[in-house]
mmCIF file of C-alpha atoms in Angstrom:
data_model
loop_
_atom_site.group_PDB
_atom_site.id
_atom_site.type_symbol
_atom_site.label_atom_id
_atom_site.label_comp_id
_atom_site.label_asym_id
_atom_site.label_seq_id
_atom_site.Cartn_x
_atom_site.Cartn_y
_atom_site.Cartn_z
ATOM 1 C CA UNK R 1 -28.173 -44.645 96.593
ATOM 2 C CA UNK R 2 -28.899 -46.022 93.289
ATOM 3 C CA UNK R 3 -26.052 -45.271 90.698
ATOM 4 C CA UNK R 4 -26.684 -42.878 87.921
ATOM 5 C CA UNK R 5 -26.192 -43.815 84.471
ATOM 6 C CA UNK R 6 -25.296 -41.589 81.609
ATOM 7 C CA UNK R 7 -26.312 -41.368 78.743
ATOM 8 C CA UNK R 8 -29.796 -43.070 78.857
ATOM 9 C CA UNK R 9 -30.087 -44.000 75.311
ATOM 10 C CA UNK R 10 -27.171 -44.163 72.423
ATOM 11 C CA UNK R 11 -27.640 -44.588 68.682
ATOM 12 C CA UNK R 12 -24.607 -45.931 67.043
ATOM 13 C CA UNK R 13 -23.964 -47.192 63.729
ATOM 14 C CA UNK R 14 -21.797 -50.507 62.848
ATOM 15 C CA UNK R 15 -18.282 -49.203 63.965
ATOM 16 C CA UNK R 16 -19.187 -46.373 65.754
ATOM 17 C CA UNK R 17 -17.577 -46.147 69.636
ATOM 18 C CA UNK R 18 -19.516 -45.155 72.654
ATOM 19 C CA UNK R 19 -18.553 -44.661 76.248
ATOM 20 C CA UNK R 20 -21.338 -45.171 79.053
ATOM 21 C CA UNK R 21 -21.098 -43.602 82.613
ATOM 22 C CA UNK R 22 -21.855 -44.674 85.891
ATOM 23 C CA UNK R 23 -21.607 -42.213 89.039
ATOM 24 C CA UNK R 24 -22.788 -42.414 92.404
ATOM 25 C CA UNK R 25 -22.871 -39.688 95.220
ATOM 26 C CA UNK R 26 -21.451 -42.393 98.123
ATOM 27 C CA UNK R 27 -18.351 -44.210 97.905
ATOM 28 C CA UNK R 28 -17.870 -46.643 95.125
ATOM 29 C CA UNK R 29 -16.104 -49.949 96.327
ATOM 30 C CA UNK R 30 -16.796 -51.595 93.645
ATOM 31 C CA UNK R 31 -18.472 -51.900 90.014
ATOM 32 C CA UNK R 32 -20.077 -54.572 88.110
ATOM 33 C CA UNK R 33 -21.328 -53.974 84.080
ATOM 34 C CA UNK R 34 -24.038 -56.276 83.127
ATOM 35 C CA UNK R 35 -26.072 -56.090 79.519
ATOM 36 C CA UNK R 36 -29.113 -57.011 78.632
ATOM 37 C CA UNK R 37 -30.951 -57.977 75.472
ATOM 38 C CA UNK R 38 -34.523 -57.283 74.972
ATOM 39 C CA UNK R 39 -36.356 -59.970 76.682
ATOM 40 C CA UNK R 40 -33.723 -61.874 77.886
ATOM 41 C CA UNK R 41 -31.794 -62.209 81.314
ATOM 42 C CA UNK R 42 -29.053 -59.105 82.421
ATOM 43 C CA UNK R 43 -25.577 -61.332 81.426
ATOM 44 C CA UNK R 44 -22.458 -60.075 83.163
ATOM 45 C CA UNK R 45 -19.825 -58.221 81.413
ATOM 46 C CA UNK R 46 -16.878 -57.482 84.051
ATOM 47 C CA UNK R 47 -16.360 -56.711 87.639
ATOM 48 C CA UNK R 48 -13.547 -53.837 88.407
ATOM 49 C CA UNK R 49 -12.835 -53.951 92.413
ATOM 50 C CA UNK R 50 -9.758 -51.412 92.626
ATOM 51 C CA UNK R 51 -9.929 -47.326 91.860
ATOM 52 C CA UNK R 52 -7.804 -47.580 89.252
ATOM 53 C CA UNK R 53 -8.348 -51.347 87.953
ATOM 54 C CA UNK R 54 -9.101 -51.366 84.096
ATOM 55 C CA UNK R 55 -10.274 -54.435 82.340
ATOM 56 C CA UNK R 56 -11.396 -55.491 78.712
ATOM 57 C CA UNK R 57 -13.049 -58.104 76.846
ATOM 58 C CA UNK R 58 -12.704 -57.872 73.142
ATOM 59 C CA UNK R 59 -13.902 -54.463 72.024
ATOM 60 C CA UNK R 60 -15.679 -53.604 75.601
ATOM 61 C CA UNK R 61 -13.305 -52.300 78.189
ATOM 62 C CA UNK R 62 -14.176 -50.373 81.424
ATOM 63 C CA UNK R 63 -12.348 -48.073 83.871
ATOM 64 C CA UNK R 64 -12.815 -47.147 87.810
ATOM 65 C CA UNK R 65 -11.742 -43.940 89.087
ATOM 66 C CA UNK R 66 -12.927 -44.600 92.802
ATOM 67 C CA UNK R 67 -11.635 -41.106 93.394
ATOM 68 C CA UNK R 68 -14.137 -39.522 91.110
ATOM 69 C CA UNK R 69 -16.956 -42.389 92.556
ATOM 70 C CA UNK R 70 -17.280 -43.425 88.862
ATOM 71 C CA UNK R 71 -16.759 -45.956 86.596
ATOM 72 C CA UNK R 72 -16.664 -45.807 82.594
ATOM 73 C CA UNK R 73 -17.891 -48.415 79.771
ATOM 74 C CA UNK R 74 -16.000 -48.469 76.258
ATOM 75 C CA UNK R 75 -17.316 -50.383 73.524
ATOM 76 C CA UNK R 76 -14.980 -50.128 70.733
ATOM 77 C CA UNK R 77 -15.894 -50.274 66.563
ATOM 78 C CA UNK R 78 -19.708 -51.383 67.989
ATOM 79 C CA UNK R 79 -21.074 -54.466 66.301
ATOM 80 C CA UNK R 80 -24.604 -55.008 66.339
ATOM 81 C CA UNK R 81 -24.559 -57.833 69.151
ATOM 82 C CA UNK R 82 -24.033 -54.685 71.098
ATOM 83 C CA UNK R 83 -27.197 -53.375 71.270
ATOM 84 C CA UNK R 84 -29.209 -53.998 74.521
ATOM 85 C CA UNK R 85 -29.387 -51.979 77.831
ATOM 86 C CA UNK R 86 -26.542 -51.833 79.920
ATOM 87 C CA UNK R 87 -26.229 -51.510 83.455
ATOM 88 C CA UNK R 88 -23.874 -50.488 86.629
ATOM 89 C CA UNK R 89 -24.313 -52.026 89.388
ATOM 90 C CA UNK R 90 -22.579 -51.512 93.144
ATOM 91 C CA UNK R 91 -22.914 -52.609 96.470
ATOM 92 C CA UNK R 92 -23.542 -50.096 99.490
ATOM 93 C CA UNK R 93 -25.291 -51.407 102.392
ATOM 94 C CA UNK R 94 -26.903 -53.814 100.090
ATOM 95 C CA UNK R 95 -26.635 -54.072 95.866
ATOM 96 C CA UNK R 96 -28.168 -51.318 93.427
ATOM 97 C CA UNK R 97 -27.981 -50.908 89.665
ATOM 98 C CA UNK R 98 -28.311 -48.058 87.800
ATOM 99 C CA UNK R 99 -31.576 -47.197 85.759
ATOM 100 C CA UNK R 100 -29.467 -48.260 82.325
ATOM 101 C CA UNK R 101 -27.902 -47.087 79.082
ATOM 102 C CA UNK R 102 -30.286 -48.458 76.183
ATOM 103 C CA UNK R 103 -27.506 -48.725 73.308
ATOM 104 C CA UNK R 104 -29.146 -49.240 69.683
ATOM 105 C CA UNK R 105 -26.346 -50.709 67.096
ATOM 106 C CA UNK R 106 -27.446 -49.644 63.372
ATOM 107 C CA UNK R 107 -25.877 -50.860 60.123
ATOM 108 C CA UNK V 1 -25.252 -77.487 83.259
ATOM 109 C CA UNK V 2 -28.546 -75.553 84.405
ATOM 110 C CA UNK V 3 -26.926 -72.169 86.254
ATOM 111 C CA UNK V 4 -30.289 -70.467 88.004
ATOM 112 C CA UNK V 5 -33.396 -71.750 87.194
ATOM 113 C CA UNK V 6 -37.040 -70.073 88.036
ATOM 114 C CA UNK V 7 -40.417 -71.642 87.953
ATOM 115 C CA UNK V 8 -42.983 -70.979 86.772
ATOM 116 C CA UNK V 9 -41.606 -68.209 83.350
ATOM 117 C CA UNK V 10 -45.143 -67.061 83.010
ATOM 118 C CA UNK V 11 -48.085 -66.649 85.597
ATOM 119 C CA UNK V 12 -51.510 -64.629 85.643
ATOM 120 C CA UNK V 13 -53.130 -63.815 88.906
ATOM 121 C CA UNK V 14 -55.928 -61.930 90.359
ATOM 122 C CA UNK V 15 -55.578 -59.589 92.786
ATOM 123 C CA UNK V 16 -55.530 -60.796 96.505
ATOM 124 C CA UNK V 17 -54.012 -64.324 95.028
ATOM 125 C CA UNK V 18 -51.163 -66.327 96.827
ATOM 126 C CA UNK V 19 -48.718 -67.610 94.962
ATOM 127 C CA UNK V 20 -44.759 -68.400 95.020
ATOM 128 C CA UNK V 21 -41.909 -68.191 92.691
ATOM 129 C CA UNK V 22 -39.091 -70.677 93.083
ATOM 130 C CA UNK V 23 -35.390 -69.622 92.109
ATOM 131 C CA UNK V 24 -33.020 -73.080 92.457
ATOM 132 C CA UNK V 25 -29.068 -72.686 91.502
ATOM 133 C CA UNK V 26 -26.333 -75.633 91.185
ATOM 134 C CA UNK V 27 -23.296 -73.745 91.607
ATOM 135 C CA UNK V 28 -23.152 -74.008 95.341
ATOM 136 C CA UNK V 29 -23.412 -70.328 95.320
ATOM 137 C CA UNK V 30 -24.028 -68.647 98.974
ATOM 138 C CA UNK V 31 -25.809 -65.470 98.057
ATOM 139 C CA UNK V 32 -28.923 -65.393 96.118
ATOM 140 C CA UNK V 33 -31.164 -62.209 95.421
ATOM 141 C CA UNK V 34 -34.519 -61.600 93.828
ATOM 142 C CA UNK V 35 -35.414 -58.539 91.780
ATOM 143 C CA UNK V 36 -38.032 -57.205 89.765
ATOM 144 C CA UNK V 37 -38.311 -54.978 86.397
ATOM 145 C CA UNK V 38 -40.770 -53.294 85.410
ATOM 146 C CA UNK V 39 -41.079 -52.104 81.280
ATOM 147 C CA UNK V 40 -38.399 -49.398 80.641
ATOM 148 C CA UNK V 41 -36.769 -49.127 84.499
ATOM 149 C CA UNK V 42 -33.759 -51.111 85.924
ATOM 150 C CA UNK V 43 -33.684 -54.016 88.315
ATOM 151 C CA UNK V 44 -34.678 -53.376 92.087
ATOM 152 C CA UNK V 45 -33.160 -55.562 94.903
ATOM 153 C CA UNK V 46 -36.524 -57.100 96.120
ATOM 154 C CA UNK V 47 -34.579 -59.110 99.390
ATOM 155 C CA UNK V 48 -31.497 -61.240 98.990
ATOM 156 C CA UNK V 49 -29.712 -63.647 101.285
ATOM 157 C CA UNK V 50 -26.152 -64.091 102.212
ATOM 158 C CA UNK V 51 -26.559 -67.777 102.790
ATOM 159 C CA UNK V 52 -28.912 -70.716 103.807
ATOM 160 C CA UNK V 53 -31.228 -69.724 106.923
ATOM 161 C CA UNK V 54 -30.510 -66.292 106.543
ATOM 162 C CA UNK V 55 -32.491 -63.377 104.528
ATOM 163 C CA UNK V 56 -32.537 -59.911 104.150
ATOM 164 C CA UNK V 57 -34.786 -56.859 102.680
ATOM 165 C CA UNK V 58 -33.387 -54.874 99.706
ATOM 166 C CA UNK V 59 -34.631 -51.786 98.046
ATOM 167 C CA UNK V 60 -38.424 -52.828 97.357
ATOM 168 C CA UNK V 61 -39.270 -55.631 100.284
ATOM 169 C CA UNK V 62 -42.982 -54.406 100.695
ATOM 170 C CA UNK V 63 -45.342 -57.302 100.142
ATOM 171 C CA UNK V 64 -42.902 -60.058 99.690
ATOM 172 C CA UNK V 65 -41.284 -62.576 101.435
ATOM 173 C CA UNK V 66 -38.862 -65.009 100.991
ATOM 174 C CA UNK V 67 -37.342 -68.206 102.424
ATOM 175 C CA UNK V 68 -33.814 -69.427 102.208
ATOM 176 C CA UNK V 69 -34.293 -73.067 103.741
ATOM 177 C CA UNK V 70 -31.388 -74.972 101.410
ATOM 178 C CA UNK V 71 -28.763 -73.623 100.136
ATOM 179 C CA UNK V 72 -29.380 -74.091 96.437
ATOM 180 C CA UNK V 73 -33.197 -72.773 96.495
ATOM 181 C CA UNK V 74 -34.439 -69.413 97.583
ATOM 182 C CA UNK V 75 -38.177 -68.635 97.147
ATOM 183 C CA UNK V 76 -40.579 -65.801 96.554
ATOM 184 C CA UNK V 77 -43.778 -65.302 98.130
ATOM 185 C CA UNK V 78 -46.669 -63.077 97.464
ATOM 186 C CA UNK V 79 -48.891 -63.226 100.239
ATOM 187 C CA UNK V 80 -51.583 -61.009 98.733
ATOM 188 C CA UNK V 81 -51.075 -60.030 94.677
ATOM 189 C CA UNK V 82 -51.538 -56.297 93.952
ATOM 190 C CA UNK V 83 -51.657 -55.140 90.405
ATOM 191 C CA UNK V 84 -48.442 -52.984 91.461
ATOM 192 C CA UNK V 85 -46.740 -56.381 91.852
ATOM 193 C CA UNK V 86 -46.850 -56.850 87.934
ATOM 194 C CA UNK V 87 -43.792 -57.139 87.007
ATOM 195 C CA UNK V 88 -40.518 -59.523 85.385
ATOM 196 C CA UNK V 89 -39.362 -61.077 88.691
ATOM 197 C CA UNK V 90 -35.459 -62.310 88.104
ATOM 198 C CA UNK V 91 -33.481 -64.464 90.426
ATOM 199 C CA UNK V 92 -29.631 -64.363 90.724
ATOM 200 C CA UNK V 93 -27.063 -66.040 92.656
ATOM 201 C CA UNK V 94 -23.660 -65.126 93.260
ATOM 202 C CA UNK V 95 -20.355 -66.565 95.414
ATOM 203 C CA UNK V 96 -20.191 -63.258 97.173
ATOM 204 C CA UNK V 97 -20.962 -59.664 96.502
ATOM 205 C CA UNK V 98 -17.150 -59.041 94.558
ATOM 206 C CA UNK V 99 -18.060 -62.183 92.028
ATOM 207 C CA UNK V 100 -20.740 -61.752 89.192
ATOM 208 C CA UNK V 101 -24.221 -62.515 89.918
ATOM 209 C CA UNK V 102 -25.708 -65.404 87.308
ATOM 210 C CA UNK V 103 -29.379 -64.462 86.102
ATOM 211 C CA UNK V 104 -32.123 -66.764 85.817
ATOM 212 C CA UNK V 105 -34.793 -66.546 82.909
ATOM 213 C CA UNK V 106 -37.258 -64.550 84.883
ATOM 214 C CA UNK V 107 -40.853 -64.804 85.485
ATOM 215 C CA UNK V 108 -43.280 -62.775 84.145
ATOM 216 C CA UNK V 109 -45.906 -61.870 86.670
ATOM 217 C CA UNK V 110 -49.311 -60.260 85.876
ATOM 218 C CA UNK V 111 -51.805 -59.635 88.633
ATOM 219 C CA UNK V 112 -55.117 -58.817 87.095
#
């Protein structure tokens, strides 16, 4: 039941834009992006509850297609604060993220 | 303002050892989960609870337990450490399952 994430790993440089996948084979209801930083804590990026529902903060945006069970991450002319590991996360009968999209930010 | 907070952030035990992790929050939040990393993977739901007095098992409940006596503190117990247990254990709490969850620091587990 665990989401998939696609890609697993993204080299960017400074600028560069990258879009990170999340699909699942059950019903998405909803979709939460969280990132993580080597050796710190997962920090929350954005919920999207609707099919449909779009949201963005700054340069990261993200999509839902509930249709398609997926959901999409944008991150925009990348700036190194980017880098970490991000995940997608959903709840079926109980909450599961996906294994994570390690994004590497290069000058 | 503290958000979660876990005790201890670093602990070595040997294998058959007791010990438990505490996970306290003070945003009145009603769910609270526990989940472990380990190097490389994502986070597994270890158990989680939708409120005080009440538990449940996530994805990975095998040799844990947990008890969710107040509201603002949910603990982790190990009742017999296996080196498979090594791990970053991380504690969140959350209003319900459509708000975002808030991380705590996480404790890093090693069971010799």
């Amino acid at each position: 039941q665990q989401p998939v994430q696609s890609p697993q790993a993204v080299i960017l440089r400074e600028g560069e834009d990258a879009v990170i996948n999340c699909s699942s084979s059950k019903a998405l209801y909803s979709v939460h992006w969280y990132r993580q930083k080597h050796g710190e804590a997962p920090v929350f990026l954005m919920i999207l509850l609707k099919g449909g529902e779009q949201k963005g903060h700054e340069k990261i945006s993200a999509s839902f297609n509930e249709k398609k069970q997926q959901s999409s991450l944008y991150l925009t002319a990348s700036q190194l604060s980017y880098s970490g590991t991000y995940f997608c996360g959903s709840l079926f009968n109980k909450f599961y993220f996906g294994s994570g999209t390690k994004l590497n930010v290069k000058p | 303002n503290a958000g979660v907070t876990q005790t201890p952030k670093f602990r070595v035990l040997k294998t058959g050892q007791s010990m438990t992790l505490l996970c306290a929050q003070d945003m009145n939040h009603e769910y609270m989960y526990w989940y472990r990393q380990d190097p490389g993977m994502g986070l597994r739901l270890i158990h989680y609870s939708v409120g005080e007095g009440t538990t449940a098992k996530g994805e990975v409940p095998d040799g844990y337990n947990v008890s969710r006596l107040k509201k603002q503190n949910f603990l982790l117990g190990l009742e017999s450490a296996a080196p498979s247990q090594t791990s970053v254990y991380f504690c969140a709490s959350s209003q319900n399952s459509n708000q975002p969850q808030h991380f705590g620091d996480g404790t890093r587990l090693s069971i010799l």
